[in-house]
Amino acid sequence: MSFWTFLNDRRAYVIAFVVSLFLGLAVIELDLTLTGGRLTGSNLWYAGLLAVLVLGLWVSVEYFRQRPFYGQLTGLQQARDPEAYARVVSPVTAEQALVRQALVGQHQVYADELAAHRRRQGFSAMFLNRWAHQMKTPIAVLDLQLQELERAGAESADPRGRPGPEAVASLREEVDKLAAGLELMLTNARLTDFTSDFVVHQADLAEVARAAINDQKRAFIRAGVFPRLKGVGPEAPGQGSAPAPPILVETDEKWLRFVLIQLLSNAIKYSRLSDRPEARQVTIQLSADRDQGPKAKPAPVRVTVHDWGIGIPPQDLGRVFEPFFTGENGRRSPEATGMGLYLAKQVCARLGHRLAVTSPGPGQGTVATVEFVPGETLHNAV
């Protein structure tokens, strides 16, 4: 708070003081006139000047005495820390002490409500985690039973009620949907305490991509879509060609695998809705722009999931990372939850990676890219 602002807030006191000064001098002058005395004009001006100087001195002293308290109140406007309200000290007047007590009291109410909310949130997260883990057990049992039925290779229902291959395939698909849904829920719960389940190390990007593809193997087969991993293997065809060096990135392998699984799941889901022949393939492209020369600097590394499915409408493209947003395509796929890309974006933000989704338009496919940028994050491509 500036001095002039401080003085302006006390203009009523200043006006009252000046009026009282003139009234006092007028009474003195009237009394002297009635008694035959007289007060010269210079004395009047001298008395008034002394009173104004005393007023100015008092205002200045009060301003410098109270300025630390006002400075702390001003600092609260820029403070991002709720605890700053509890650190307001140096009240000078009883009024300022009341203001401080009000701030401390409101902060205590806020802290109590926040603690209660966190306890409720923690209990809900713990309950959901336990419930999801409990649900994994019956899903695992169903999966084992389905594996036995698939190994039996029954081509049709027999008199004992053994289901045929179509029924087994349908059950397998539903079990996979349940497992994927539980994994989404568990991932959302884990994001609230991301650092407790986070380990950074150098990972081979090709191995992570292969693991994600293998995880979605049954979904690829059911949809009749085939994955193609590019950017690995020999640098040039022919006998004796040297294999390309591995593409290493600093990341958490488990979380990155989750992101790639979500991107592949979307690519499969929306490729199967297209009747174009080229939609029968999903390409996973690994690329590393390596600089040349003795002082080569690390360059960005990217993994791109490209499908030729139904694409994304332009009006939906800007909202694909919003939670629960399914858009026009989601209405064509009942199992869409609108959470896959949202969680993938949140995970990439915490890992320090970039995730972008583009689409030329409906029927033109979709390109999802995870980029590892050295220098901007802690995760440097090698």
Tab-separated table of C-alpha atoms in Angstrom:
chain	number	residue	atom	x	y	z
A	1	MET	CA	0.000	0.000	0.000
A	2	SER	CA	1.424	3.403	-1.000
A	3	PHE	CA	1.555	6.398	1.349
A	4	TRP	CA	-0.998	8.339	-0.691
A	5	THR	CA	-3.392	5.415	-0.611
A	6	PHE	CA	-2.912	5.199	3.146
A	7	LEU	CA	-3.557	8.964	3.464
A	8	ASN	CA	-6.594	8.829	1.188
A	9	ASP	CA	-8.137	6.132	3.372
A	10	ARG	CA	-7.847	8.557	6.303
A	11	ARG	CA	-9.139	11.644	4.528
A	12	ALA	CA	-12.151	11.796	6.837
A	13	TYR	CA	-9.835	12.083	9.852
A	14	VAL	CA	-7.788	14.774	8.099
A	15	ILE	CA	-10.902	16.777	7.209
A	16	ALA	CA	-12.233	16.438	10.756
A	17	PHE	CA	-8.870	17.614	12.128
A	18	VAL	CA	-8.757	20.675	9.827
A	19	VAL	CA	-12.346	21.627	10.680
A	20	SER	CA	-11.599	21.222	14.403
A	21	LEU	CA	-8.470	23.373	14.025
A	22	PHE	CA	-10.368	26.220	12.378
A	23	LEU	CA	-13.158	26.014	14.924
A	24	GLY	CA	-10.646	26.095	17.776
A	25	LEU	CA	-8.831	29.126	16.361
A	26	ALA	CA	-12.156	30.854	15.742
A	27	VAL	CA	-13.211	30.337	19.364
A	28	ILE	CA	-9.876	31.705	20.587
A	29	GLU	CA	-10.187	34.748	18.307
A	30	LEU	CA	-13.770	35.379	19.457
A	31	ASP	CA	-12.787	35.117	23.131
A	32	LEU	CA	-9.893	37.559	22.683
A	33	THR	CA	-12.139	40.006	20.833
A	34	LEU	CA	-14.740	39.939	23.604
A	35	THR	CA	-12.091	40.511	26.278
A	36	GLY	CA	-10.356	43.277	24.359
A	37	GLY	CA	-7.418	41.208	23.194
A	38	ARG	CA	-6.360	40.351	19.664
A	39	LEU	CA	-4.533	37.472	17.944
A	40	THR	CA	-2.416	38.530	14.996
A	41	GLY	CA	-2.717	36.798	11.636
A	42	SER	CA	0.851	35.521	11.777
A	43	ASN	CA	0.119	33.768	15.033
A	44	LEU	CA	-2.969	32.162	13.540
A	45	TRP	CA	-0.946	30.886	10.583
A	46	TYR	CA	1.840	29.730	12.897
A	47	ALA	CA	-0.574	27.778	15.124
A	48	GLY	CA	-2.238	26.235	12.092
A	49	LEU	CA	1.119	25.276	10.546
A	50	LEU	CA	2.250	23.586	13.757
A	51	ALA	CA	-1.003	21.616	13.916
A	52	VAL	CA	-0.646	20.506	10.275
A	53	LEU	CA	2.971	19.481	10.874
A	54	VAL	CA	1.897	17.397	13.867
A	55	LEU	CA	-0.829	15.813	11.742
A	56	GLY	CA	1.638	15.006	8.965
A	57	LEU	CA	4.112	13.542	11.430
A	58	TRP	CA	1.422	11.364	12.990
A	59	VAL	CA	0.202	10.098	9.598
A	60	SER	CA	3.776	9.317	8.504
A	61	VAL	CA	4.580	7.447	11.699
A	62	GLU	CA	1.359	5.455	11.463
A	63	TYR	CA	2.041	4.588	7.821
A	64	PHE	CA	5.546	3.250	8.475
A	65	ARG	CA	4.331	1.458	11.597
A	66	GLN	CA	1.526	-0.337	9.769
A	67	ARG	CA	3.233	-0.815	6.396
A	68	PRO	CA	4.604	-4.342	7.186
A	69	PHE	CA	1.091	-5.590	7.925
A	70	TYR	CA	-0.346	-4.062	4.745
A	71	GLY	CA	2.591	-5.467	2.795
A	72	GLN	CA	1.759	-8.970	4.004
A	73	LEU	CA	-1.878	-8.527	3.004
A	74	THR	CA	-0.790	-7.349	-0.446
A	75	GLY	CA	1.506	-10.374	-0.771
A	76	LEU	CA	-1.450	-12.696	-0.255
A	77	GLN	CA	-2.761	-11.636	-3.676
A	78	GLN	CA	0.246	-13.259	-5.374
A	79	ALA	CA	0.645	-16.142	-2.919
A	80	ARG	CA	-0.187	-19.590	-4.289
A	81	ASP	CA	0.323	-21.234	-0.915
A	82	PRO	CA	-2.773	-21.522	1.302
A	83	GLU	CA	-0.465	-21.646	4.323
A	84	ALA	CA	0.485	-18.016	3.677
A	85	TYR	CA	-2.770	-16.878	5.310
A	86	ALA	CA	-1.631	-18.412	8.582
A	87	ARG	CA	1.688	-16.553	8.439
A	88	VAL	CA	0.199	-13.029	8.484
A	89	VAL	CA	1.773	-11.364	11.535
A	90	SER	CA	2.614	-7.870	12.828
A	91	PRO	CA	-0.874	-6.491	13.522
A	92	VAL	CA	-0.550	-3.007	14.987
A	93	THR	CA	-4.086	-1.992	15.835
A	94	ALA	CA	-6.962	-3.905	17.393
A	95	GLU	CA	-8.726	-3.771	14.030
A	96	GLN	CA	-5.746	-5.431	12.305
A	97	ALA	CA	-5.619	-8.055	15.048
A	98	LEU	CA	-9.267	-8.879	14.305
A	99	VAL	CA	-8.439	-9.163	10.594
A	100	ARG	CA	-5.578	-11.549	11.376
A	101	GLN	CA	-7.787	-13.650	13.651
A	102	ALA	CA	-10.392	-13.857	10.896
A	103	LEU	CA	-7.763	-14.975	8.358
A	104	VAL	CA	-6.326	-17.586	10.711
A	105	GLY	CA	-9.806	-18.837	11.590
A	106	GLN	CA	-10.830	-19.147	7.931
A	107	HIS	CA	-7.551	-20.907	7.137
A	108	GLN	CA	-8.187	-23.401	9.929
A	109	VAL	CA	-11.687	-24.101	8.594
A	110	TYR	CA	-10.242	-24.569	5.104
A	111	ALA	CA	-7.482	-26.869	6.408
A	112	ASP	CA	-9.972	-28.995	8.358
A	113	GLU	CA	-12.291	-29.354	5.356
A	114	LEU	CA	-9.366	-30.142	3.076
A	115	ALA	CA	-8.084	-32.812	5.464
A	116	ALA	CA	-11.572	-34.345	5.696
A	117	HIS	CA	-11.891	-34.313	1.896
A	118	ARG	CA	-8.507	-35.997	1.509
A	119	ARG	CA	-9.483	-38.671	4.022
A	120	ARG	CA	-12.700	-39.345	2.097
A	121	GLN	CA	-10.810	-39.373	-1.192
A	122	GLY	CA	-8.182	-41.706	0.219
A	123	PHE	CA	-10.848	-44.060	1.530
A	124	SER	CA	-12.648	-44.050	-1.834
A	125	ALA	CA	-9.412	-44.716	-3.708
A	126	MET	CA	-8.490	-47.520	-1.310
A	127	PHE	CA	-11.943	-49.079	-1.673
A	128	LEU	CA	-11.843	-48.878	-5.482
A	129	ASN	CA	-8.343	-50.346	-5.567
A	130	ARG	CA	-9.312	-53.263	-3.344
A	131	TRP	CA	-12.536	-53.854	-5.265
A	132	ALA	CA	-10.708	-53.798	-8.601
A	133	HIS	CA	-8.069	-56.228	-7.348
A	134	GLN	CA	-10.812	-58.506	-6.035
A	135	MET	CA	-12.531	-58.390	-9.425
A	136	LYS	CA	-9.311	-59.469	-11.080
A	137	THR	CA	-9.549	-62.835	-9.361
A	138	PRO	CA	-12.845	-63.954	-10.984
A	139	ILE	CA	-11.655	-62.534	-14.292
A	140	ALA	CA	-8.475	-64.606	-14.002
A	141	VAL	CA	-10.578	-67.691	-13.250
A	142	LEU	CA	-12.777	-67.000	-16.276
A	143	ASP	CA	-9.674	-66.520	-18.377
A	144	LEU	CA	-8.270	-69.905	-17.296
A	145	GLN	CA	-11.572	-71.608	-18.056
A	146	LEU	CA	-11.716	-69.993	-21.462
A	147	GLN	CA	-8.176	-71.129	-22.167
A	148	GLU	CA	-9.231	-74.692	-21.389
A	149	LEU	CA	-12.220	-74.376	-23.727
A	150	GLU	CA	-10.034	-72.899	-26.458
A	151	ARG	CA	-7.518	-75.717	-26.095
A	152	ALA	CA	-10.337	-78.240	-26.332
A	153	GLY	CA	-11.060	-76.784	-29.769
A	154	ALA	CA	-14.745	-77.724	-29.806
A	155	GLU	CA	-16.204	-76.869	-33.201
A	156	SER	CA	-19.839	-77.096	-32.087
A	157	ALA	CA	-21.857	-77.580	-28.936
A	158	ASP	CA	-21.861	-81.184	-27.836
A	159	PRO	CA	-24.554	-82.968	-25.806
A	160	ARG	CA	-22.802	-82.139	-22.577
A	161	GLY	CA	-23.364	-78.440	-23.231
A	162	ARG	CA	-19.840	-77.516	-24.243
A	163	PRO	CA	-20.056	-74.128	-26.032
A	164	GLY	CA	-18.939	-73.841	-29.623
A	165	PRO	CA	-16.017	-71.701	-30.890
A	166	GLU	CA	-18.199	-68.659	-31.579
A	167	ALA	CA	-19.519	-68.677	-28.011
A	168	VAL	CA	-15.997	-69.077	-26.638
A	169	ALA	CA	-14.761	-66.177	-28.793
A	170	SER	CA	-17.647	-64.007	-27.582
A	171	LEU	CA	-16.917	-64.853	-23.949
A	172	ARG	CA	-13.224	-64.134	-24.509
A	173	GLU	CA	-14.028	-60.707	-25.922
A	174	GLU	CA	-16.262	-59.820	-22.970
A	175	VAL	CA	-13.640	-60.985	-20.453
A	176	ASP	CA	-11.018	-58.860	-22.233
A	177	LYS	CA	-13.363	-55.856	-22.049
A	178	LEU	CA	-13.823	-56.399	-18.308
A	179	ALA	CA	-10.083	-56.662	-17.782
A	180	ALA	CA	-9.438	-53.516	-19.836
A	181	GLY	CA	-12.101	-51.598	-17.907
A	182	LEU	CA	-10.626	-52.613	-14.570
A	183	GLU	CA	-7.171	-51.613	-15.752
A	184	LEU	CA	-8.467	-48.159	-16.703
A	185	MET	CA	-10.039	-47.751	-13.276
A	186	LEU	CA	-6.897	-48.868	-11.465
A	187	THR	CA	-4.762	-46.531	-13.557
A	188	ASN	CA	-7.037	-43.601	-12.759
A	189	ALA	CA	-6.751	-44.445	-9.048
A	190	ARG	CA	-2.952	-44.770	-9.222
A	191	LEU	CA	-2.614	-41.333	-10.832
A	192	THR	CA	-3.621	-39.698	-7.551
A	193	ASP	CA	-0.383	-41.017	-6.023
A	194	PHE	CA	1.767	-41.297	-9.133
A	195	THR	CA	5.161	-40.919	-7.453
A	196	SER	CA	4.666	-44.001	-5.282
A	197	ASP	CA	4.484	-46.214	-8.392
A	198	PHE	CA	7.062	-44.555	-10.621
A	199	VAL	CA	10.535	-45.831	-11.611
A	200	VAL	CA	12.582	-44.127	-14.333
A	201	HIS	CA	15.245	-45.990	-16.281
A	202	GLN	CA	16.424	-46.418	-19.850
A	203	ALA	CA	14.043	-48.586	-21.820
A	204	ASP	CA	14.278	-50.035	-25.308
A	205	LEU	CA	11.386	-48.393	-27.144
A	206	ALA	CA	11.047	-51.329	-29.548
A	207	GLU	CA	10.696	-53.805	-26.669
A	208	VAL	CA	8.011	-51.667	-25.018
A	209	ALA	CA	6.144	-51.426	-28.332
A	210	ARG	CA	6.357	-55.189	-28.874
A	211	ALA	CA	5.013	-55.825	-25.366
A	212	ALA	CA	2.072	-53.498	-26.012
A	213	ILE	CA	1.342	-55.203	-29.346
A	214	ASN	CA	1.489	-58.636	-27.716
A	215	ASP	CA	-0.910	-57.472	-25.011
A	216	GLN	CA	-3.416	-56.529	-27.731
A	217	LYS	CA	-2.793	-59.678	-29.773
A	218	ARG	CA	-6.253	-61.175	-29.275
A	219	ALA	CA	-7.916	-57.832	-30.048
A	220	PHE	CA	-5.942	-57.600	-33.320
A	221	ILE	CA	-7.010	-61.128	-34.279
A	222	ARG	CA	-10.684	-60.555	-33.455
A	223	ALA	CA	-10.787	-57.325	-35.455
A	224	GLY	CA	-8.897	-58.799	-38.391
A	225	VAL	CA	-6.361	-55.980	-38.105
A	226	PHE	CA	-2.625	-56.600	-38.331
A	227	PRO	CA	0.093	-54.591	-36.556
A	228	ARG	CA	3.253	-53.559	-38.338
A	229	LEU	CA	6.223	-52.354	-36.308
A	230	LYS	CA	8.580	-50.097	-38.274
A	231	GLY	CA	11.832	-48.395	-37.408
A	232	VAL	CA	13.577	-51.489	-35.990
A	233	GLY	CA	15.757	-54.232	-37.479
A	234	PRO	CA	18.520	-53.926	-40.101
A	235	GLU	CA	19.259	-50.477	-41.445
A	236	ALA	CA	19.437	-51.813	-45.009
A	237	PRO	CA	18.367	-55.096	-46.619
A	238	GLY	CA	20.880	-57.651	-47.661
A	239	GLN	CA	23.208	-60.178	-46.174
A	240	GLY	CA	25.565	-58.867	-43.557
A	241	SER	CA	23.682	-55.633	-42.933
A	242	ALA	CA	24.253	-54.278	-39.449
A	243	PRO	CA	21.250	-54.064	-37.145
A	244	ALA	CA	20.014	-50.596	-36.262
A	245	PRO	CA	21.053	-49.451	-32.792
A	246	PRO	CA	18.301	-49.678	-30.188
A	247	ILE	CA	16.236	-46.596	-29.517
A	248	LEU	CA	16.561	-45.929	-25.803
A	249	VAL	CA	14.448	-43.469	-23.829
A	250	GLU	CA	14.315	-42.550	-20.172
A	251	THR	CA	10.842	-43.408	-18.978
A	252	ASP	CA	8.807	-45.685	-16.768
A	253	GLU	CA	8.371	-48.779	-18.913
A	254	LYS	CA	5.108	-49.908	-17.304
A	255	TRP	CA	3.393	-46.519	-17.654
A	256	LEU	CA	4.626	-46.052	-21.235
A	257	ARG	CA	3.325	-49.504	-22.103
A	258	PHE	CA	-0.072	-48.481	-20.725
A	259	VAL	CA	-0.078	-45.400	-23.006
A	260	LEU	CA	0.783	-47.476	-26.090
A	261	ILE	CA	-1.897	-50.042	-25.213
A	262	GLN	CA	-4.515	-47.284	-25.107
A	263	LEU	CA	-3.375	-45.923	-28.472
A	264	LEU	CA	-3.414	-49.409	-30.016
A	265	SER	CA	-6.812	-50.152	-28.497
A	266	ASN	CA	-8.274	-47.040	-30.116
A	267	ALA	CA	-6.610	-47.861	-33.430
A	268	ILE	CA	-8.091	-51.388	-33.403
A	269	LYS	CA	-11.510	-50.213	-32.267
A	270	TYR	CA	-11.922	-47.628	-35.010
A	271	SER	CA	-10.171	-49.646	-37.728
A	272	ARG	CA	-12.726	-52.451	-37.382
A	273	LEU	CA	-15.520	-49.918	-38.013
A	274	SER	CA	-14.080	-49.071	-41.432
A	275	ASP	CA	-14.716	-51.118	-44.579
A	276	ARG	CA	-11.645	-49.789	-46.406
A	277	PRO	CA	-9.043	-52.486	-47.240
A	278	GLU	CA	-6.171	-50.356	-45.930
A	279	ALA	CA	-7.894	-50.180	-42.540
A	280	ARG	CA	-6.843	-53.794	-41.925
A	281	GLN	CA	-3.416	-52.597	-40.798
A	282	VAL	CA	-2.069	-50.478	-37.935
A	283	THR	CA	1.475	-49.142	-38.190
A	284	ILE	CA	3.645	-48.479	-35.139
A	285	GLN	CA	6.524	-46.285	-36.305
A	286	LEU	CA	9.625	-45.669	-34.156
A	287	SER	CA	11.839	-42.782	-35.192
A	288	ALA	CA	14.912	-41.036	-33.773
A	289	ASP	CA	16.367	-38.019	-35.579
A	290	ARG	CA	20.017	-38.577	-34.719
A	291	ASP	CA	22.339	-35.629	-35.293
A	292	GLN	CA	25.620	-36.157	-37.092
A	293	GLY	CA	29.100	-35.052	-36.058
A	294	PRO	CA	31.403	-35.438	-33.068
A	295	LYS	CA	29.298	-33.126	-30.909
A	296	ALA	CA	25.941	-34.551	-31.842
A	297	LYS	CA	23.153	-33.625	-29.481
A	298	PRO	CA	20.281	-35.903	-28.538
A	299	ALA	CA	17.313	-35.387	-30.838
A	300	PRO	CA	13.621	-36.028	-30.281
A	301	VAL	CA	12.415	-39.613	-30.359
A	302	ARG	CA	8.873	-40.462	-31.420
A	303	VAL	CA	6.608	-43.474	-31.456
A	304	THR	CA	3.634	-43.084	-33.786
A	305	VAL	CA	0.522	-45.247	-33.966
A	306	HIS	CA	-1.096	-44.784	-37.377
A	307	ASP	CA	-4.372	-46.384	-38.393
A	308	TRP	CA	-6.499	-45.972	-41.504
A	309	GLY	CA	-9.849	-46.340	-39.781
A	310	ILE	CA	-12.841	-44.032	-39.566
A	311	GLY	CA	-10.780	-41.044	-38.381
A	312	ILE	CA	-11.881	-38.244	-36.060
A	313	PRO	CA	-14.353	-35.494	-37.043
A	314	PRO	CA	-12.801	-31.994	-36.949
A	315	GLN	CA	-15.259	-30.798	-34.308
A	316	ASP	CA	-14.168	-33.615	-31.963
A	317	LEU	CA	-10.408	-33.409	-32.491
A	318	GLY	CA	-9.847	-30.665	-29.939
A	319	ARG	CA	-11.692	-32.555	-27.199
A	320	VAL	CA	-10.246	-36.059	-27.464
A	321	PHE	CA	-8.243	-35.631	-24.241
A	322	GLU	CA	-11.237	-34.543	-22.154
A	323	PRO	CA	-12.416	-37.123	-19.595
A	324	PHE	CA	-15.526	-39.106	-20.589
A	325	PHE	CA	-15.690	-37.443	-24.011
A	326	THR	CA	-16.558	-40.056	-26.638
A	327	GLY	CA	-17.622	-37.819	-29.514
A	328	GLU	CA	-19.263	-38.944	-32.695
A	329	ASN	CA	-17.142	-42.089	-33.003
A	330	GLY	CA	-17.958	-43.169	-29.457
A	331	ARG	CA	-21.614	-43.398	-30.371
A	332	ARG	CA	-20.693	-45.988	-32.999
A	333	SER	CA	-18.703	-48.040	-30.469
A	334	PRO	CA	-20.728	-48.855	-27.328
A	335	GLU	CA	-17.646	-49.928	-25.337
A	336	ALA	CA	-16.055	-46.469	-25.644
A	337	THR	CA	-15.594	-44.827	-22.224
A	338	GLY	CA	-13.857	-41.586	-23.157
A	339	MET	CA	-11.156	-42.294	-20.563
A	340	GLY	CA	-8.395	-44.003	-22.566
A	341	LEU	CA	-6.889	-40.929	-24.232
A	342	TYR	CA	-7.518	-38.803	-21.139
A	343	LEU	CA	-5.505	-41.189	-18.951
A	344	ALA	CA	-2.817	-41.560	-21.620
A	345	LYS	CA	-2.450	-37.767	-21.735
A	346	GLN	CA	-2.247	-37.544	-17.949
A	347	VAL	CA	0.397	-40.272	-17.793
A	348	CYS	CA	2.483	-38.606	-20.525
A	349	ALA	CA	2.273	-35.272	-18.691
A	350	ARG	CA	3.611	-36.899	-15.534
A	351	LEU	CA	6.342	-38.741	-17.435
A	352	GLY	CA	7.394	-35.553	-19.203
A	353	HIS	CA	6.464	-36.836	-22.675
A	354	ARG	CA	4.250	-35.211	-25.295
A	355	LEU	CA	1.143	-36.847	-26.696
A	356	ALA	CA	-0.603	-35.530	-29.795
A	357	VAL	CA	-3.482	-36.907	-31.863
A	358	THR	CA	-4.219	-35.760	-35.416
A	359	SER	CA	-6.630	-36.853	-38.110
A	360	PRO	CA	-7.111	-35.588	-41.673
A	361	GLY	CA	-10.843	-36.094	-41.200
A	362	PRO	CA	-13.610	-38.710	-41.128
A	363	GLY	CA	-12.626	-41.855	-42.991
A	364	GLN	CA	-8.969	-40.786	-43.252
A	365	GLY	CA	-7.522	-42.534	-40.216
A	366	THR	CA	-5.808	-41.240	-37.081
A	367	VAL	CA	-2.196	-40.570	-36.089
A	368	ALA	CA	-1.236	-40.614	-32.395
A	369	THR	CA	2.339	-39.616	-31.520
A	370	VAL	CA	4.265	-39.868	-28.256
A	371	GLU	CA	7.352	-37.644	-28.352
A	372	PHE	CA	10.375	-37.767	-26.056
A	373	VAL	CA	12.106	-34.375	-26.182
A	374	PRO	CA	15.575	-34.062	-24.608
A	375	GLY	CA	16.383	-30.816	-22.860
A	376	GLU	CA	12.775	-29.956	-22.083
A	377	THR	CA	12.196	-32.830	-19.665
A	378	LEU	CA	14.217	-35.226	-17.523
A	379	HIS	CA	13.676	-37.986	-20.085
A	380	ASN	CA	16.381	-37.784	-22.742
A	381	ALA	CA	16.620	-39.911	-25.857
A	382	VAL	CA	20.001	-41.576	-26.338
